[in-house]
PDB file of C-alpha atoms in Angstrom:
ATOM      1  CA  GLN A  30       0.048   0.029   0.049  1.00  0.00           C
ATOM      2  CA  VAL A  31       1.010   3.480  -0.699  1.00  0.00           C
ATOM      3  CA  GLN A  32       0.282   6.704   1.256  1.00  0.00           C
ATOM      4  CA  LEU A  33       0.672  10.450   0.322  1.00  0.00           C
ATOM      5  CA  VAL A  34       0.430  12.969   3.080  1.00  0.00           C
ATOM      6  CA  GLU A  35       0.375  16.675   2.328  1.00  0.00           C
ATOM      7  CA  SER A  36       1.467  19.487   4.630  1.00  0.00           C
ATOM      8  CA  GLY A  37       2.120  23.062   4.660  1.00  0.00           C
ATOM      9  CA  GLY A  38      -1.238  24.394   4.089  1.00  0.00           C
ATOM     10  CA  GLY A  39      -2.640  27.268   6.354  1.00  0.00           C
ATOM     11  CA  LEU A  40      -3.827  30.960   6.503  1.00  0.00           C
ATOM     12  CA  VAL A  41      -2.012  33.691   4.406  1.00  0.00           C
ATOM     13  CA  GLN A  42      -2.648  37.140   3.357  1.00  0.00           C
ATOM     14  CA  THR A  43      -2.829  38.098  -0.325  1.00  0.00           C
ATOM     15  CA  GLY A  44       0.460  38.544  -1.883  1.00  0.00           C
ATOM     16  CA  GLY A  45       2.056  35.841   0.787  1.00  0.00           C
ATOM     17  CA  SER A  46       3.611  32.627   0.145  1.00  0.00           C
ATOM     18  CA  LEU A  47       3.471  29.134   1.283  1.00  0.00           C
ATOM     19  CA  ARG A  48       5.310  25.969   0.469  1.00  0.00           C
ATOM     20  CA  LEU A  49       3.415  22.792   0.317  1.00  0.00           C
ATOM     21  CA  SER A  50       4.914  19.161   0.594  1.00  0.00           C
ATOM     22  CA  CYS A  51       3.677  15.733  -0.041  1.00  0.00           C
ATOM     23  CA  ALA A  52       5.603  12.854   0.823  1.00  0.00           C
ATOM     24  CA  ALA A  53       4.831   9.340  -0.352  1.00  0.00           C
ATOM     25  CA  SER A  54       5.662   6.228   1.523  1.00  0.00           C
ATOM     26  CA  GLY A  55       4.933   2.418   1.472  1.00  0.00           C
ATOM     27  CA  SER A  56       5.675  -0.285  -1.250  1.00  0.00           C
ATOM     28  CA  ILE A  57       7.130   1.976  -3.864  1.00  0.00           C
ATOM     29  CA  PHE A  58       9.077   0.755  -6.940  1.00  0.00           C
ATOM     30  CA  ARG A  59       9.352   4.265  -8.672  1.00  0.00           C
ATOM     31  CA  ILE A  60       7.055   7.393  -9.015  1.00  0.00           C
ATOM     32  CA  ASN A  61       6.303   8.468 -12.231  1.00  0.00           C
ATOM     33  CA  ASP A  62       4.442  11.824 -12.682  1.00  0.00           C
ATOM     34  CA  MET A  63       3.401  13.780  -9.479  1.00  0.00           C
ATOM     35  CA  GLU A  64       0.749  16.564  -9.654  1.00  0.00           C
ATOM     36  CA  TRP A  65      -0.987  19.192  -7.263  1.00  0.00           C
ATOM     37  CA  TYR A  66      -4.740  19.623  -7.877  1.00  0.00           C
ATOM     38  CA  ARG A  67      -6.988  22.211  -5.759  1.00  0.00           C
ATOM     39  CA  GLN A  68     -10.637  22.267  -5.250  1.00  0.00           C
ATOM     40  CA  ALA A  69     -12.216  25.406  -4.287  1.00  0.00           C
ATOM     41  CA  PRO A  70     -15.701  25.421  -2.634  1.00  0.00           C
ATOM     42  CA  GLY A  71     -18.492  24.643  -5.002  1.00  0.00           C
ATOM     43  CA  LYS A  72     -16.049  24.216  -7.697  1.00  0.00           C
ATOM     44  CA  GLN A  73     -14.503  21.052  -9.542  1.00  0.00           C
ATOM     45  CA  ARG A  74     -11.037  19.829  -8.750  1.00  0.00           C
ATOM     46  CA  GLU A  75      -8.617  21.501 -11.158  1.00  0.00           C
ATOM     47  CA  LEU A  76      -4.861  20.556 -11.889  1.00  0.00           C
ATOM     48  CA  VAL A  77      -2.363  23.266 -10.761  1.00  0.00           C
ATOM     49  CA  ALA A  78       0.850  21.661 -11.579  1.00  0.00           C
ATOM     50  CA  ALA A  79       2.705  18.289 -12.770  1.00  0.00           C
ATOM     51  CA  ILE A  80       6.015  17.095 -12.843  1.00  0.00           C
ATOM     52  CA  THR A  81       7.524  14.010 -14.424  1.00  0.00           C
ATOM     53  CA  TRP A  82      10.167  11.709 -12.892  1.00  0.00           C
ATOM     54  CA  GLY A  83      12.717  13.556 -15.057  1.00  0.00           C
ATOM     55  CA  GLY A  84      11.805  16.936 -13.885  1.00  0.00           C
ATOM     56  CA  SER A  85       9.519  18.072 -16.744  1.00  0.00           C
ATOM     57  CA  THR A  86       6.763  20.697 -15.780  1.00  0.00           C
ATOM     58  CA  ASN A  87       3.218  21.705 -16.654  1.00  0.00           C
ATOM     59  CA  TYR A  88       1.241  24.449 -14.967  1.00  0.00           C
ATOM     60  CA  ALA A  89      -2.302  25.681 -14.982  1.00  0.00           C
ATOM     61  CA  ASP A  90      -2.610  29.265 -16.783  1.00  0.00           C
ATOM     62  CA  SER A  91      -3.857  30.691 -13.553  1.00  0.00           C
ATOM     63  CA  VAL A  92      -0.693  30.128 -11.472  1.00  0.00           C
ATOM     64  CA  LYS A  93       2.100  30.389 -14.121  1.00  0.00           C
ATOM     65  CA  GLY A  94       4.906  32.682 -12.940  1.00  0.00           C
ATOM     66  CA  ARG A  95       3.475  32.273  -9.459  1.00  0.00           C
ATOM     67  CA  PHE A  96       3.717  28.716  -8.504  1.00  0.00           C
ATOM     68  CA  THR A  97       6.620  26.410  -8.750  1.00  0.00           C
ATOM     69  CA  ILE A  98       6.498  22.408  -8.427  1.00  0.00           C
ATOM     70  CA  ALA A  99       9.496  20.507  -7.586  1.00  0.00           C
ATOM     71  CA  ARG A 100      10.444  16.949  -6.436  1.00  0.00           C
ATOM     72  CA  ASP A 101      12.911  15.055  -4.640  1.00  0.00           C
ATOM     73  CA  ASN A 102      13.307  11.665  -6.109  1.00  0.00           C
ATOM     74  CA  ALA A 103      15.197   9.923  -3.560  1.00  0.00           C
ATOM     75  CA  GLU A 104      12.732  11.298  -0.692  1.00  0.00           C
ATOM     76  CA  ASN A 105       9.516  10.531  -2.805  1.00  0.00           C
ATOM     77  CA  THR A 106       8.465  13.852  -2.279  1.00  0.00           C
ATOM     78  CA  VAL A 107       6.838  16.650  -4.184  1.00  0.00           C
ATOM     79  CA  TYR A 108       6.494  20.264  -3.418  1.00  0.00           C
ATOM     80  CA  LEU A 109       4.779  23.359  -4.558  1.00  0.00           C
ATOM     81  CA  GLN A 110       6.077  26.933  -3.911  1.00  0.00           C
ATOM     82  CA  MET A 111       3.225  29.454  -4.154  1.00  0.00           C
ATOM     83  CA  ASN A 112       4.016  32.711  -4.342  1.00  0.00           C
ATOM     84  CA  SER A 113       1.818  36.029  -4.828  1.00  0.00           C
ATOM     85  CA  LEU A 114      -1.153  34.289  -3.290  1.00  0.00           C
ATOM     86  CA  LYS A 115      -4.403  35.643  -4.315  1.00  0.00           C
ATOM     87  CA  PRO A 116      -7.780  34.888  -2.503  1.00  0.00           C
ATOM     88  CA  GLU A 117      -8.904  32.971  -5.707  1.00  0.00           C
ATOM     89  CA  ASP A 118      -6.124  30.483  -4.741  1.00  0.00           C
ATOM     90  CA  THR A 119      -7.941  29.552  -1.713  1.00  0.00           C
ATOM     91  CA  ALA A 120      -9.027  25.928  -1.994  1.00  0.00           C
ATOM     92  CA  VAL A 121      -7.918  22.331  -0.468  1.00  0.00           C
ATOM     93  CA  TYR A 122      -4.798  21.192  -2.423  1.00  0.00           C
ATOM     94  CA  TYR A 123      -4.518  17.520  -3.132  1.00  0.00           C
ATOM     95  CA  CYS A 124      -1.263  15.742  -4.166  1.00  0.00           C
ATOM     96  CA  SER A 125      -1.504  12.921  -6.483  1.00  0.00           C
ATOM     97  CA  ALA A 126       1.152  10.416  -7.819  1.00  0.00           C
ATOM     98  CA  ASN A 127       1.411   7.677 -10.443  1.00  0.00           C
ATOM     99  CA  VAL A 128       3.334   5.041  -8.484  1.00  0.00           C
ATOM    100  CA  GLN A 129       4.805   1.855  -9.711  1.00  0.00           C
ATOM    101  CA  THR A 130       4.532  -0.807  -6.783  1.00  0.00           C
ATOM    102  CA  THR A 131       6.308  -3.188  -9.046  1.00  0.00           C
ATOM    103  CA  LYS A 132       7.995  -2.960 -12.037  1.00  0.00           C
ATOM    104  CA  PHE A 133       4.695  -4.091 -13.788  1.00  0.00           C
ATOM    105  CA  ALA A 134       2.052  -2.506 -11.454  1.00  0.00           C
ATOM    106  CA  GLN A 135       1.196   1.278 -11.271  1.00  0.00           C
ATOM    107  CA  ARG A 136      -1.700   3.215 -10.447  1.00  0.00           C
ATOM    108  CA  TYR A 137      -2.650   6.779  -9.197  1.00  0.00           C
ATOM    109  CA  TYR A 138      -2.569   7.512  -5.341  1.00  0.00           C
ATOM    110  CA  TRP A 139      -4.133  10.616  -3.762  1.00  0.00           C
ATOM    111  CA  GLY A 140      -3.376  12.526  -0.486  1.00  0.00           C
ATOM    112  CA  LYS A 141      -6.283  13.694   1.715  1.00  0.00           C
ATOM    113  CA  GLY A 142      -5.508  17.426   1.187  1.00  0.00           C
ATOM    114  CA  THR A 143      -4.312  20.245   2.835  1.00  0.00           C
ATOM    115  CA  LEU A 144      -6.248  23.759   3.014  1.00  0.00           C
ATOM    116  CA  VAL A 145      -4.909  26.889   1.849  1.00  0.00           C
ATOM    117  CA  THR A 146      -6.878  30.139   2.592  1.00  0.00           C
ATOM    118  CA  VAL A 147      -5.705  33.151   1.277  1.00  0.00           C
ATOM    119  CA  SER A 148      -7.305  36.363   3.054  1.00  0.00           C
ATOM    120  CA  SER A 149      -7.912  39.645   1.047  1.00  0.00           C
TER     121      SER A 149
END
Protein backbone atom coordinates (compact mmCIF):
# COMPACT_ATOMS: atom_id res chain seq x y z
CA GLN A 1 0.00 0.00 0.00
CA VAL A 2 1.07 3.57 -0.67
CA GLN A 3 0.26 6.69 1.33
CA LEU A 4 0.56 10.32 0.29
CA VAL A 5 0.61 12.92 3.06
CA GLU A 6 0.40 16.64 2.32
CA SER A 7 1.57 19.39 4.65
CA GLY A 8 2.22 23.11 4.61
CA GLY A 9 -1.24 24.54 4.17
CA GLY A 10 -2.57 27.38 6.26
CA LEU A 11 -3.83 30.94 6.34
CA VAL A 12 -1.89 33.63 4.50
CA GLN A 13 -2.59 37.18 3.38
CA THR A 14 -2.87 38.26 -0.24
CA GLY A 15 0.58 38.50 -1.75
CA GLY A 16 2.06 36.03 0.70
CA SER A 17 3.74 32.68 0.12
CA LEU A 18 3.33 29.08 1.21
CA ARG A 19 5.22 25.91 0.45
CA LEU A 20 3.31 22.67 0.27
CA SER A 21 4.95 19.27 0.62
CA CYS A 22 3.68 15.80 -0.20
CA ALA A 23 5.58 12.75 0.96
CA ALA A 24 4.88 9.31 -0.43
CA SER A 25 5.58 6.18 1.58
CA GLY A 26 4.92 2.48 1.40
CA SER A 27 5.63 -0.14 -1.21
CA ILE A 28 7.19 2.05 -3.91
CA PHE A 29 9.21 0.81 -6.85
CA ARG A 30 9.20 4.15 -8.68
CA ILE A 31 7.04 7.28 -8.83
CA ASN A 32 6.31 8.61 -12.29
CA ASP A 33 4.21 11.78 -12.64
CA MET A 34 3.44 13.76 -9.49
CA GLU A 35 0.75 16.41 -9.47
CA TRP A 36 -0.96 19.02 -7.38
CA TYR A 37 -4.68 19.57 -7.74
CA ARG A 38 -6.97 21.96 -5.90
CA GLN A 39 -10.65 22.18 -5.21
CA ALA A 40 -12.33 25.39 -4.13
CA PRO A 41 -15.75 25.39 -2.45
CA GLY A 42 -18.47 24.73 -4.99
CA LYS A 43 -16.00 24.12 -7.81
CA GLN A 44 -14.55 21.10 -9.56
CA ARG A 45 -11.11 19.80 -8.76
CA GLU A 46 -8.53 21.26 -11.14
CA LEU A 47 -4.95 20.46 -12.03
CA VAL A 48 -2.55 23.09 -10.71
CA ALA A 49 0.86 21.70 -11.62
CA ALA A 50 2.52 18.47 -12.68
CA ILE A 51 6.07 17.15 -12.83
CA THR A 52 7.51 14.06 -14.46
CA TRP A 53 10.15 11.78 -12.96
CA GLY A 54 12.71 13.59 -15.13
CA GLY A 55 11.63 17.02 -13.97
CA SER A 56 9.50 18.30 -16.84
CA THR A 57 6.77 20.58 -15.54
CA ASN A 58 3.34 21.81 -16.55
CA TYR A 59 1.20 24.51 -14.94
CA ALA A 60 -2.35 25.79 -15.07
CA ASP A 61 -2.49 29.19 -16.74
CA SER A 62 -3.86 30.72 -13.54
CA VAL A 63 -0.69 29.93 -11.57
CA LYS A 64 2.05 30.31 -14.18
CA GLY A 65 4.79 32.61 -12.94
CA ARG A 66 3.59 32.38 -9.33
CA PHE A 67 3.77 28.67 -8.44
CA THR A 68 6.70 26.29 -8.82
CA ILE A 69 6.53 22.51 -8.59
CA ALA A 70 9.61 20.50 -7.70
CA ARG A 71 10.39 16.99 -6.50
CA ASP A 72 12.99 14.99 -4.67
CA ASN A 73 13.05 11.51 -6.16
CA ALA A 74 15.28 10.14 -3.43
CA GLU A 75 12.76 11.24 -0.79
CA ASN A 76 9.63 10.47 -2.83
CA THR A 77 8.45 13.99 -2.15
CA VAL A 78 6.89 16.69 -4.28
CA TYR A 79 6.70 20.38 -3.39
CA LEU A 80 4.61 23.32 -4.48
CA GLN A 81 6.06 26.75 -3.84
CA MET A 82 3.23 29.27 -4.03
CA ASN A 83 4.08 32.98 -4.26
CA SER A 84 1.99 36.09 -4.80
CA LEU A 85 -1.05 34.29 -3.48
CA LYS A 86 -4.50 35.59 -4.30
CA PRO A 87 -7.88 35.01 -2.61
CA GLU A 88 -8.89 32.90 -5.61
CA ASP A 89 -6.10 30.45 -4.73
CA THR A 90 -8.09 29.47 -1.65
CA ALA A 91 -8.82 25.76 -1.90
CA VAL A 92 -8.00 22.33 -0.59
CA TYR A 93 -4.81 21.23 -2.33
CA TYR A 94 -4.37 17.56 -3.13
CA CYS A 95 -1.28 15.64 -4.10
CA SER A 96 -1.51 12.85 -6.65
CA ALA A 97 1.16 10.44 -7.85
CA ASN A 98 1.44 7.71 -10.45
CA VAL A 99 3.19 5.02 -8.44
CA GLN A 100 4.72 1.79 -9.61
CA THR A 101 4.56 -0.69 -6.75
CA THR A 102 6.41 -3.22 -8.90
CA LYS A 103 8.04 -2.96 -12.32
CA PHE A 104 4.73 -3.94 -13.94
CA ALA A 105 2.07 -2.57 -11.61
CA GLN A 106 1.14 1.11 -11.39
CA ARG A 107 -1.79 3.26 -10.39
CA TYR A 108 -2.59 6.75 -9.15
CA TYR A 109 -2.74 7.48 -5.44
CA TRP A 110 -4.16 10.56 -3.72
CA GLY A 111 -3.48 12.39 -0.51
CA LYS A 112 -6.23 13.66 1.79
CA GLY A 113 -5.52 17.30 1.06
CA THR A 114 -4.32 20.39 2.86
CA LEU A 115 -6.31 23.61 3.14
CA VAL A 116 -4.90 26.87 1.84
CA THR A 117 -6.78 30.04 2.73
CA VAL A 118 -5.75 33.41 1.30
CA SER A 119 -7.30 36.40 3.02
CA SER A 120 -7.91 39.67 1.21
